[in-house]
Amino acid sequence: MIDLTILLNRDSGEALYSQLYQYIKQEILSGKLAAETRLPSIRSLAAHLHISRNTVDLAYQQLLAEGYVQSRPRSGLYVIDLELESLPLSHQMNKKGLKNSTQVSSAIRYNFRYGDVDAAHFPFATWRKLANLSLHQDQLDLCSYGDPLGEPGLREEIAKYLHGSRGVNCTPEQIMIGAGVQYLLGVLSRLIGGANNGNGMAMEEPGYDGVRTIFSHHGFHIHPIPLETDGLNIQKLFESQSRIVYITPSHQFPYGMVMPLPKRMQLLKWAAEQNGIIIEDDYDSEFRYIGKPIPSLQSLDTHDRTVYLGTFSKCLLPSLRIAYMVLPQKLIELHDEQDYRLYDQTVSHFHQKTLELFMKNGHWEAHIRRMRNVYREKQFTLISMLQQLMGAQVSIIGQDAGLHILLRVHNGMDEHQLIATAEEEGVRVYPVSPFWAQRGEAEKTMVQIGFGGLSKEDITEGVRMLYRAWFGKRRDV
């Protein structure tokens, strides 16, 4: 049963029961009152609207007479499941659109979406045990808002992990925890000026469109900097006159190249000479399959000009919404001066405590090692199937690390056609053109394929279907 709230006009000249009847009738026709919804009792609705029971009874009797509701003995009045043909055209269209959307979604059997993770390997039992332990230890403390920068214990664990795994030099006091990298970049944008100082923001071209949108919304003028085979073109960065650059050096998004040490040193030299700021997004540095990892830019920065970003979304679950940002000391001071400590923490105190215990007890690094092997096997399956079925008809880009690849397809189809024909076979792949700030420069025959959320069996069958969709050959493989 639901409550019905309606503003009845006693001065309109129209009887109150008629106004109530018309209101409920329109709610039913529009679909806002769904079939099988129980209407309030005459007594309760009359008390709720401060009208007489007779007024409600007359409205209900009219609805019964016209077939919008039915009476069930000792139960009440229920909305009838009206035939679609009797509904207004606009409602029919909404129903039809919803049905078609559901049909399209259900027709996709294999979704190569980047950002999906292998939830089957998440240590739910361990996480549940630690969550219960958190409640037992700090039940009253977990009821508070917590530290605006994030819980000190978790920040201490993150600082130790980052120093050991990525060489990051920082204290827990330099770390800020937030509900996702995009939220943290919003805070950073306000700290470093945005529209107030007329700053320009240099970004890799192509680069992460979600981040580009955030910077644009905060008033930054975006300077797209082209890539070379080993990453950002440093000379073009100098020419852009930007003093801030956002970069993904350990696994360029979306192309996947790794910036070598000499170019990293050039970038740090640029920051020192230009009094600039480097924003280093190390979004999936845990998953490198070939070669030795290169230390983070932040670890090489002797002038304290690098902001370091990371996330737990790729290794744990995106739904936890836990990311972190390491700020240079001068930005920490600016953060305090601008009263950002008055902002409440956006990540659940409870989740932070559970993650702290997860890291402190050694589960985090063990989980990373396990997931690195899981994703390495999936990536090997994907690459092997593409090479086996498509061979020289495709070019694979960015296969050394991460949870996605780019695929350049040599069959004459453009991005839109590749995606559409794949969907006809029940497979979803994704466009890369949004990653270019200058869409006209985007590659025309390339798609993005993520593999984190699919099993090896699904990857195998999904690639078979892509082969049939794009090359139209049916053979036993």
Coordinates of C-alpha atoms in Angstrom, one line a residue:
M1 CA 0.0 0.0 0.0
I2 CA 1.2 3.5 -0.8
D3 CA 0.4 7.1 0.3
L4 CA -1.3 9.4 -2.1
T5 CA -0.5 13.1 -1.8
I6 CA -2.6 15.5 -3.8
L7 CA -3.3 19.2 -3.4
L8 CA -7.1 19.5 -3.6
N9 CA -8.5 22.9 -4.6
R10 CA -11.7 23.6 -2.6
D11 CA -12.3 26.8 -4.5
S12 CA -12.1 25.4 -8.0
G13 CA -15.8 24.6 -8.3
E14 CA -15.0 20.9 -9.1
A15 CA -16.1 18.4 -6.5
L16 CA -13.3 17.1 -4.3
Y17 CA -14.1 13.4 -5.1
S18 CA -13.8 14.2 -8.8
Q19 CA -10.4 15.9 -8.3
L20 CA -9.2 12.8 -6.4
Y21 CA -10.7 10.4 -9.0
Q22 CA -9.0 12.3 -11.8
Y23 CA -5.7 12.3 -10.0
I24 CA -5.6 8.6 -9.3
K25 CA -6.8 7.8 -12.9
Q26 CA -3.9 9.8 -14.4
E27 CA -1.4 8.2 -12.1
I28 CA -2.6 4.8 -13.3
L29 CA -2.6 5.7 -17.0
S30 CA 0.9 7.2 -16.8
G31 CA 2.2 4.1 -15.1
K32 CA 3.2 5.8 -11.9
L33 CA 0.7 3.6 -10.1
A34 CA 1.7 0.1 -11.3
A35 CA -0.5 -2.9 -11.7
E36 CA -1.2 -4.7 -8.4
T37 CA -0.5 -1.6 -6.4
R38 CA -2.8 -1.5 -3.4
L39 CA -4.6 1.8 -2.8
P40 CA -4.8 3.3 0.7
S41 CA -7.9 2.4 2.7
I42 CA -10.7 4.9 2.7
R43 CA -10.1 5.7 6.4
S44 CA -6.3 6.2 6.0
L45 CA -6.6 8.3 2.8
A46 CA -9.3 10.5 4.3
A47 CA -7.2 11.1 7.4
H48 CA -4.1 11.8 5.3
L49 CA -5.8 14.3 3.0
H50 CA -8.1 15.8 5.7
I51 CA -11.2 15.1 3.8
S52 CA -14.3 13.1 4.5
R53 CA -14.5 9.3 4.0
N54 CA -17.5 9.8 1.7
T55 CA -15.3 11.9 -0.6
V56 CA -12.8 9.1 -0.9
D57 CA -15.4 6.5 -1.2
L58 CA -17.1 8.3 -4.1
A59 CA -13.7 8.6 -5.9
Y60 CA -13.0 4.9 -5.4
Q61 CA -16.4 3.9 -6.6
Q62 CA -15.9 5.8 -9.9
L63 CA -12.5 4.1 -10.4
L64 CA -14.2 0.7 -9.8
A65 CA -17.0 1.5 -12.2
E66 CA -14.6 2.5 -15.0
G67 CA -12.4 -0.6 -14.5
Y68 CA -9.2 1.1 -13.2
V69 CA -9.1 -0.8 -10.0
Q70 CA -10.6 -4.0 -8.6
S71 CA -11.9 -4.9 -5.1
R72 CA -10.5 -8.0 -3.3
P73 CA -12.5 -9.1 -0.3
R74 CA -10.9 -8.4 3.1
S75 CA -7.9 -7.0 1.3
G76 CA -8.7 -3.7 -0.5
L77 CA -8.6 -2.0 -3.8
Y78 CA -5.8 -2.9 -6.3
V79 CA -4.8 -1.3 -9.6
I80 CA -5.7 -3.4 -12.6
D81 CA -3.1 -4.5 -15.2
L82 CA -4.6 -2.6 -18.1
E83 CA -4.1 -3.8 -21.7
L84 CA -1.4 -1.8 -23.5
E85 CA -3.9 -0.8 -26.3
S86 CA -5.9 1.2 -23.8
L87 CA -3.0 3.3 -22.6
P88 CA -2.2 6.7 -24.0
L89 CA 0.3 6.8 -26.9
S90 CA 3.1 8.3 -24.9
H91 CA 2.8 5.5 -22.4
Q92 CA 2.8 2.9 -25.1
M93 CA 6.0 4.5 -26.5
N94 CA 7.7 4.4 -23.1
K95 CA 6.7 0.7 -22.7
K96 CA 7.9 -0.1 -26.2
G97 CA 11.2 1.7 -25.7
L98 CA 11.8 -0.1 -22.4
K99 CA 11.1 -3.4 -24.0
N100 CA 13.4 -2.8 -26.9
S101 CA 16.1 -1.7 -24.6
T102 CA 15.8 -4.8 -22.6
Q103 CA 15.8 -7.0 -25.7
V104 CA 19.0 -5.3 -26.9
S105 CA 20.7 -5.8 -23.6
S106 CA 19.7 -9.4 -23.3
A107 CA 20.9 -10.1 -26.9
I108 CA 24.5 -9.2 -25.8
R109 CA 26.1 -12.4 -24.6
Y110 CA 29.7 -11.2 -24.4
N111 CA 30.4 -7.7 -23.2
F112 CA 34.1 -6.6 -23.6
R113 CA 33.6 -3.6 -21.4
Y114 CA 36.7 -1.9 -20.0
G115 CA 36.3 -1.2 -16.3
D116 CA 34.6 -4.5 -15.4
V117 CA 36.6 -6.7 -13.0
D118 CA 36.7 -10.3 -12.0
A119 CA 34.4 -10.3 -9.0
A120 CA 34.5 -14.1 -8.8
H121 CA 38.0 -13.9 -7.4
F122 CA 37.2 -11.2 -4.8
P123 CA 37.9 -12.6 -1.3
F124 CA 34.4 -12.1 0.0
A125 CA 34.9 -14.4 3.0
T126 CA 38.0 -12.6 4.1
W127 CA 36.4 -9.2 3.6
R128 CA 33.3 -10.2 5.5
K129 CA 35.4 -11.4 8.4
L130 CA 37.4 -8.2 8.6
A131 CA 34.3 -6.1 8.3
N132 CA 32.8 -7.9 11.3
L133 CA 36.1 -7.4 13.1
S134 CA 35.9 -3.7 12.3
L135 CA 32.5 -3.4 13.9
H136 CA 33.6 -5.4 17.0
Q137 CA 36.7 -3.2 17.5
D138 CA 35.5 0.3 16.7
Q139 CA 31.7 0.1 16.7
L140 CA 31.2 3.6 18.2
D141 CA 34.0 5.2 16.3
L142 CA 32.7 3.9 13.0
C143 CA 29.5 5.9 13.6
S144 CA 31.3 9.2 13.1
Y145 CA 32.1 11.1 9.9
G146 CA 35.8 10.3 10.3
D147 CA 38.9 12.3 9.2
P148 CA 38.2 14.5 6.2
L149 CA 41.4 13.3 4.5
G150 CA 40.7 9.7 5.2
E151 CA 41.3 7.4 8.2
P152 CA 44.9 7.8 9.5
G153 CA 45.4 4.0 9.8
L154 CA 44.4 3.4 6.1
R155 CA 46.6 6.3 4.9
E156 CA 49.5 4.8 6.8
E157 CA 49.0 1.5 5.1
I158 CA 48.7 3.1 1.7
A159 CA 51.9 5.1 2.2
K160 CA 53.8 1.9 3.1
Y161 CA 52.4 0.0 0.1
L162 CA 53.1 2.8 -2.4
H163 CA 56.7 3.2 -1.2
G164 CA 57.4 -0.5 -1.5
S165 CA 55.6 -1.1 -4.8
R166 CA 56.0 2.2 -6.7
G167 CA 58.8 4.0 -4.9
V168 CA 56.4 6.8 -3.9
N169 CA 57.9 9.1 -1.3
C170 CA 55.2 10.5 1.0
T171 CA 53.9 10.7 4.5
P172 CA 50.4 9.6 5.5
E173 CA 49.6 13.3 6.0
Q174 CA 50.1 13.9 2.2
I175 CA 47.5 11.3 1.3
M176 CA 43.8 12.1 0.6
I177 CA 41.2 9.4 0.2
G178 CA 38.1 10.0 -1.8
A179 CA 35.2 8.3 -3.6
G180 CA 36.9 7.7 -6.9
V181 CA 39.6 9.4 -8.9
Q182 CA 37.1 11.7 -10.6
Y183 CA 36.0 13.1 -7.2
L184 CA 39.7 13.6 -6.2
L185 CA 40.5 15.4 -9.4
G186 CA 37.5 17.7 -8.8
V187 CA 39.1 18.7 -5.4
L188 CA 42.5 19.1 -7.1
S189 CA 41.0 21.3 -9.8
R190 CA 39.7 23.7 -7.2
L191 CA 43.0 23.7 -5.3
I192 CA 45.1 24.6 -8.4
G193 CA 42.9 27.3 -9.7
G194 CA 40.8 26.3 -12.7
A195 CA 38.8 29.2 -14.1
N196 CA 40.0 31.6 -11.3
N197 CA 43.6 31.7 -12.6
G198 CA 43.0 31.0 -16.3
N199 CA 45.1 27.9 -16.2
G200 CA 45.5 25.6 -19.1
M201 CA 45.6 21.9 -18.7
A202 CA 47.8 19.7 -21.0
M203 CA 46.6 16.2 -21.6
E204 CA 47.7 13.3 -23.8
E205 CA 45.9 13.1 -27.1
P206 CA 44.2 10.7 -27.1
G207 CA 43.5 10.4 -23.3
Y208 CA 40.9 9.6 -20.7
D209 CA 37.7 11.5 -21.7
G210 CA 36.2 11.3 -18.2
V211 CA 39.1 13.2 -16.8
R212 CA 39.0 15.7 -19.6
T213 CA 35.4 16.4 -18.9
I214 CA 36.1 17.1 -15.2
F215 CA 38.9 19.6 -16.0
S216 CA 36.7 21.3 -18.5
H217 CA 33.9 21.6 -16.0
H218 CA 36.3 23.3 -13.6
G219 CA 37.2 26.0 -16.2
F220 CA 40.5 24.6 -17.6
H221 CA 41.3 25.1 -21.2
I222 CA 42.4 21.7 -22.5
H223 CA 45.7 21.6 -24.6
P224 CA 45.8 18.2 -26.4
I225 CA 49.4 17.0 -26.6
P226 CA 50.1 14.4 -29.3
L227 CA 51.8 11.1 -28.5
E228 CA 55.0 9.6 -29.8
T229 CA 55.8 5.9 -29.7
D230 CA 57.2 6.2 -26.2
G231 CA 54.5 8.6 -24.8
L232 CA 53.8 12.3 -24.5
N233 CA 55.6 14.6 -26.9
I234 CA 57.6 16.8 -24.5
Q235 CA 58.5 19.4 -27.1
K236 CA 54.8 20.0 -27.8
L237 CA 54.2 20.2 -24.1
F238 CA 56.7 23.1 -23.9
E239 CA 55.1 24.8 -26.9
S240 CA 51.6 24.6 -25.3
Q241 CA 52.6 27.1 -22.6
S242 CA 50.7 24.9 -20.1
R243 CA 51.9 24.7 -16.5
I244 CA 49.8 21.7 -15.6
V245 CA 49.8 18.3 -17.3
Y246 CA 47.7 15.2 -16.6
I247 CA 49.5 12.0 -17.7
T248 CA 49.2 8.2 -17.5
P249 CA 53.0 7.3 -17.9
S250 CA 53.0 3.7 -16.6
H251 CA 50.2 2.6 -18.9
Q252 CA 49.1 5.3 -21.3
F253 CA 45.4 5.4 -21.7
P254 CA 44.2 4.2 -24.1
Y255 CA 47.2 3.2 -26.2
G256 CA 49.0 1.4 -23.4
M257 CA 52.7 2.4 -24.0
V258 CA 55.0 2.8 -21.0
M259 CA 57.0 6.0 -20.8
P260 CA 60.7 5.2 -20.5
L261 CA 62.9 6.6 -17.8
P262 CA 64.7 9.2 -20.0
K263 CA 61.4 10.7 -21.1
R264 CA 60.2 10.7 -17.5
M265 CA 63.3 12.7 -16.5
Q266 CA 62.6 15.2 -19.4
L267 CA 59.0 15.6 -18.1
L268 CA 60.3 16.3 -14.6
K269 CA 62.7 18.9 -16.0
W270 CA 59.8 20.6 -17.8
A271 CA 58.0 20.8 -14.4
A272 CA 61.0 22.3 -12.7
E273 CA 61.7 24.9 -15.4
Q274 CA 58.0 25.9 -15.9
N275 CA 57.1 25.9 -12.2
G276 CA 54.6 23.3 -13.3
I277 CA 52.5 20.6 -11.8
I278 CA 52.4 16.9 -13.1
I279 CA 49.3 14.9 -12.3
E280 CA 50.4 11.3 -12.5
D281 CA 47.5 8.8 -12.8
D282 CA 48.8 5.3 -12.0
Y283 CA 45.4 3.8 -12.5
D284 CA 46.3 0.1 -13.1
S285 CA 50.1 -0.1 -12.5
E286 CA 49.6 -3.4 -10.6
F287 CA 48.9 -5.3 -13.9
R288 CA 52.0 -5.4 -16.0
Y289 CA 52.7 -8.6 -17.9
I290 CA 56.0 -7.9 -19.8
G291 CA 59.2 -6.3 -18.6
K292 CA 60.3 -4.7 -15.4
P293 CA 58.2 -2.0 -13.8
I294 CA 59.6 1.6 -14.0
P295 CA 59.4 3.7 -10.8
S296 CA 56.6 6.2 -10.6
L297 CA 57.3 9.8 -11.7
Q298 CA 56.6 10.9 -8.2
S299 CA 59.4 8.7 -6.9
L300 CA 61.9 10.5 -9.3
D301 CA 60.6 14.0 -8.5
T302 CA 63.2 15.9 -6.4
H303 CA 61.3 19.2 -6.7
D304 CA 57.9 18.0 -5.2
R305 CA 55.8 18.9 -8.2
T306 CA 54.0 15.7 -8.8
V307 CA 50.5 14.8 -7.7
Y308 CA 50.1 11.0 -7.6
L309 CA 46.7 9.2 -8.1
G310 CA 45.7 5.6 -7.6
T311 CA 42.6 3.5 -7.1
F312 CA 41.5 0.3 -5.6
S313 CA 38.7 -0.2 -8.2
K314 CA 40.7 -2.3 -10.6
C315 CA 42.2 -4.6 -7.9
L316 CA 39.2 -4.9 -5.6
L317 CA 35.7 -3.8 -6.7
P318 CA 34.6 -0.5 -8.3
S319 CA 31.6 -0.4 -6.1
L320 CA 33.8 0.2 -3.0
R321 CA 34.6 3.7 -4.4
I322 CA 38.0 4.1 -2.8
A323 CA 40.8 6.0 -4.5
Y324 CA 43.7 8.1 -3.1
M325 CA 45.7 11.1 -4.0
V326 CA 49.2 12.0 -2.9
L327 CA 49.6 15.8 -2.7
P328 CA 52.9 17.7 -2.7
Q329 CA 53.5 19.5 0.5
K330 CA 52.6 22.9 -0.9
L331 CA 49.2 21.7 -2.1
I332 CA 48.6 20.1 1.3
E333 CA 49.2 23.5 2.9
L334 CA 46.9 25.1 0.3
H335 CA 44.3 22.5 1.1
D336 CA 44.3 23.5 4.7
E337 CA 44.4 27.3 4.0
Q338 CA 41.3 26.9 1.8
D339 CA 39.4 25.2 4.6
Y340 CA 38.9 21.9 2.6
R341 CA 39.2 20.1 5.9
L342 CA 35.6 21.3 6.5
Y343 CA 34.5 19.0 3.7
D344 CA 33.2 15.6 5.0
Q345 CA 35.0 12.4 3.9
T346 CA 33.2 10.8 0.9
V347 CA 34.3 7.2 1.6
S348 CA 32.5 5.1 4.2
H349 CA 34.4 5.1 7.5
F350 CA 33.4 1.4 7.7
H351 CA 34.9 0.5 4.3
Q352 CA 38.1 2.4 5.1
K353 CA 38.6 0.5 8.4
T354 CA 38.0 -2.9 6.6
L355 CA 40.5 -2.0 3.9
E356 CA 43.0 -0.9 6.5
L357 CA 42.8 -4.4 8.1
F358 CA 42.9 -6.0 4.7
M359 CA 46.2 -4.3 3.9
K360 CA 47.7 -4.6 7.4
N361 CA 47.1 -8.4 7.6
G362 CA 48.8 -9.0 4.2
H363 CA 45.7 -9.8 2.2
W364 CA 46.1 -6.9 -0.2
E365 CA 49.4 -7.9 -1.7
A366 CA 48.4 -11.5 -1.8
H367 CA 45.3 -10.5 -3.7
I368 CA 47.2 -8.4 -6.1
R369 CA 49.5 -11.3 -6.9
R370 CA 46.6 -13.6 -7.4
M371 CA 44.7 -11.2 -9.6
R372 CA 47.8 -10.4 -11.7
N373 CA 48.0 -14.1 -12.6
V374 CA 44.2 -14.2 -13.3
Y375 CA 44.3 -11.3 -15.6
R376 CA 47.6 -12.4 -17.3
E377 CA 45.8 -15.7 -18.2
K378 CA 42.8 -13.8 -19.5
Q379 CA 45.0 -11.5 -21.5
F380 CA 46.9 -14.4 -23.0
T381 CA 43.6 -16.1 -24.0
L382 CA 42.4 -12.9 -25.7
I383 CA 45.6 -12.3 -27.6
S384 CA 46.0 -15.9 -28.6
M385 CA 42.5 -16.2 -29.9
L386 CA 42.8 -12.9 -31.9
Q387 CA 46.1 -14.0 -33.4
Q388 CA 44.8 -17.5 -34.2
L389 CA 41.5 -16.4 -35.8
M390 CA 42.3 -13.0 -37.3
G391 CA 46.1 -13.0 -37.7
A392 CA 47.4 -10.2 -39.9
Q393 CA 43.8 -8.9 -40.4
V394 CA 44.1 -7.0 -37.1
S395 CA 46.7 -5.1 -35.2
I396 CA 46.8 -5.5 -31.4
I397 CA 47.8 -2.4 -29.5
G398 CA 48.7 -2.1 -25.8
Q399 CA 49.1 -5.7 -24.8
D400 CA 51.9 -5.4 -22.3
A401 CA 49.8 -4.3 -19.3
G402 CA 46.4 -3.4 -18.0
L403 CA 42.9 -4.7 -18.5
H404 CA 42.2 -3.7 -22.1
I405 CA 43.6 -3.6 -25.5
L406 CA 42.9 -1.6 -28.7
L407 CA 42.3 -3.5 -31.9
R408 CA 42.8 -2.0 -35.3
V409 CA 40.7 -4.0 -37.8
H410 CA 41.8 -4.2 -41.4
N411 CA 38.5 -5.1 -43.1
G412 CA 37.3 -1.7 -44.5
M413 CA 34.8 -1.1 -41.7
D414 CA 34.9 2.1 -39.6
E415 CA 34.4 2.3 -35.8
H416 CA 30.6 2.5 -36.0
Q417 CA 30.3 -0.5 -38.4
L418 CA 32.7 -2.6 -36.3
I419 CA 30.6 -2.0 -33.2
A420 CA 27.2 -2.5 -35.0
T421 CA 28.2 -5.8 -36.7
A422 CA 29.6 -7.1 -33.5
E423 CA 26.3 -6.4 -31.7
E424 CA 24.5 -8.3 -34.4
E425 CA 26.5 -11.4 -33.3
G426 CA 25.8 -10.7 -29.6
V427 CA 29.1 -9.1 -28.7
R428 CA 29.8 -5.6 -27.5
V429 CA 33.0 -3.8 -28.1
Y430 CA 33.6 -0.1 -27.5
P431 CA 34.5 3.1 -29.4
V432 CA 37.9 4.9 -29.0
S433 CA 36.9 8.1 -30.8
P434 CA 35.7 9.7 -27.5
F435 CA 39.3 9.6 -26.2
W436 CA 40.3 12.3 -28.7
A437 CA 39.6 15.9 -27.8
Q438 CA 39.8 16.6 -31.5
R439 CA 37.4 13.9 -32.8
G440 CA 38.4 14.4 -36.4
E441 CA 41.9 13.1 -35.6
A442 CA 40.7 9.8 -34.1
E443 CA 41.6 6.6 -35.7
K444 CA 38.7 5.3 -37.8
T445 CA 39.1 1.5 -37.7
M446 CA 39.8 0.8 -34.1
V447 CA 37.8 -0.4 -31.1
Q448 CA 38.5 -1.0 -27.4
I449 CA 38.3 -4.4 -25.9
G450 CA 38.3 -4.9 -22.1
F451 CA 38.6 -8.4 -20.7
G452 CA 38.7 -8.1 -16.9
G453 CA 35.0 -9.1 -16.3
L454 CA 34.9 -12.1 -18.7
S455 CA 35.9 -15.7 -18.0
K456 CA 38.5 -17.3 -20.3
E457 CA 35.7 -19.4 -21.9
D458 CA 33.6 -16.3 -22.6
I459 CA 36.7 -14.5 -24.0
T460 CA 37.3 -17.4 -26.4
E461 CA 33.7 -17.6 -27.6
G462 CA 33.4 -13.8 -27.8
V463 CA 36.4 -13.6 -30.1
R464 CA 34.9 -16.4 -32.3
M465 CA 31.8 -14.3 -32.7
L466 CA 33.8 -11.2 -33.5
Y467 CA 35.6 -13.1 -36.2
R468 CA 32.3 -14.2 -37.7
A469 CA 30.9 -10.6 -37.5
W470 CA 33.9 -8.9 -39.0
F471 CA 35.2 -11.3 -41.6
G472 CA 32.0 -13.3 -42.4
K473 CA 33.8 -16.7 -42.5
R474 CA 32.4 -19.7 -40.9
R475 CA 34.8 -22.5 -40.2
D476 CA 35.4 -24.9 -37.3
V477 CA 37.9 -23.3 -35.0

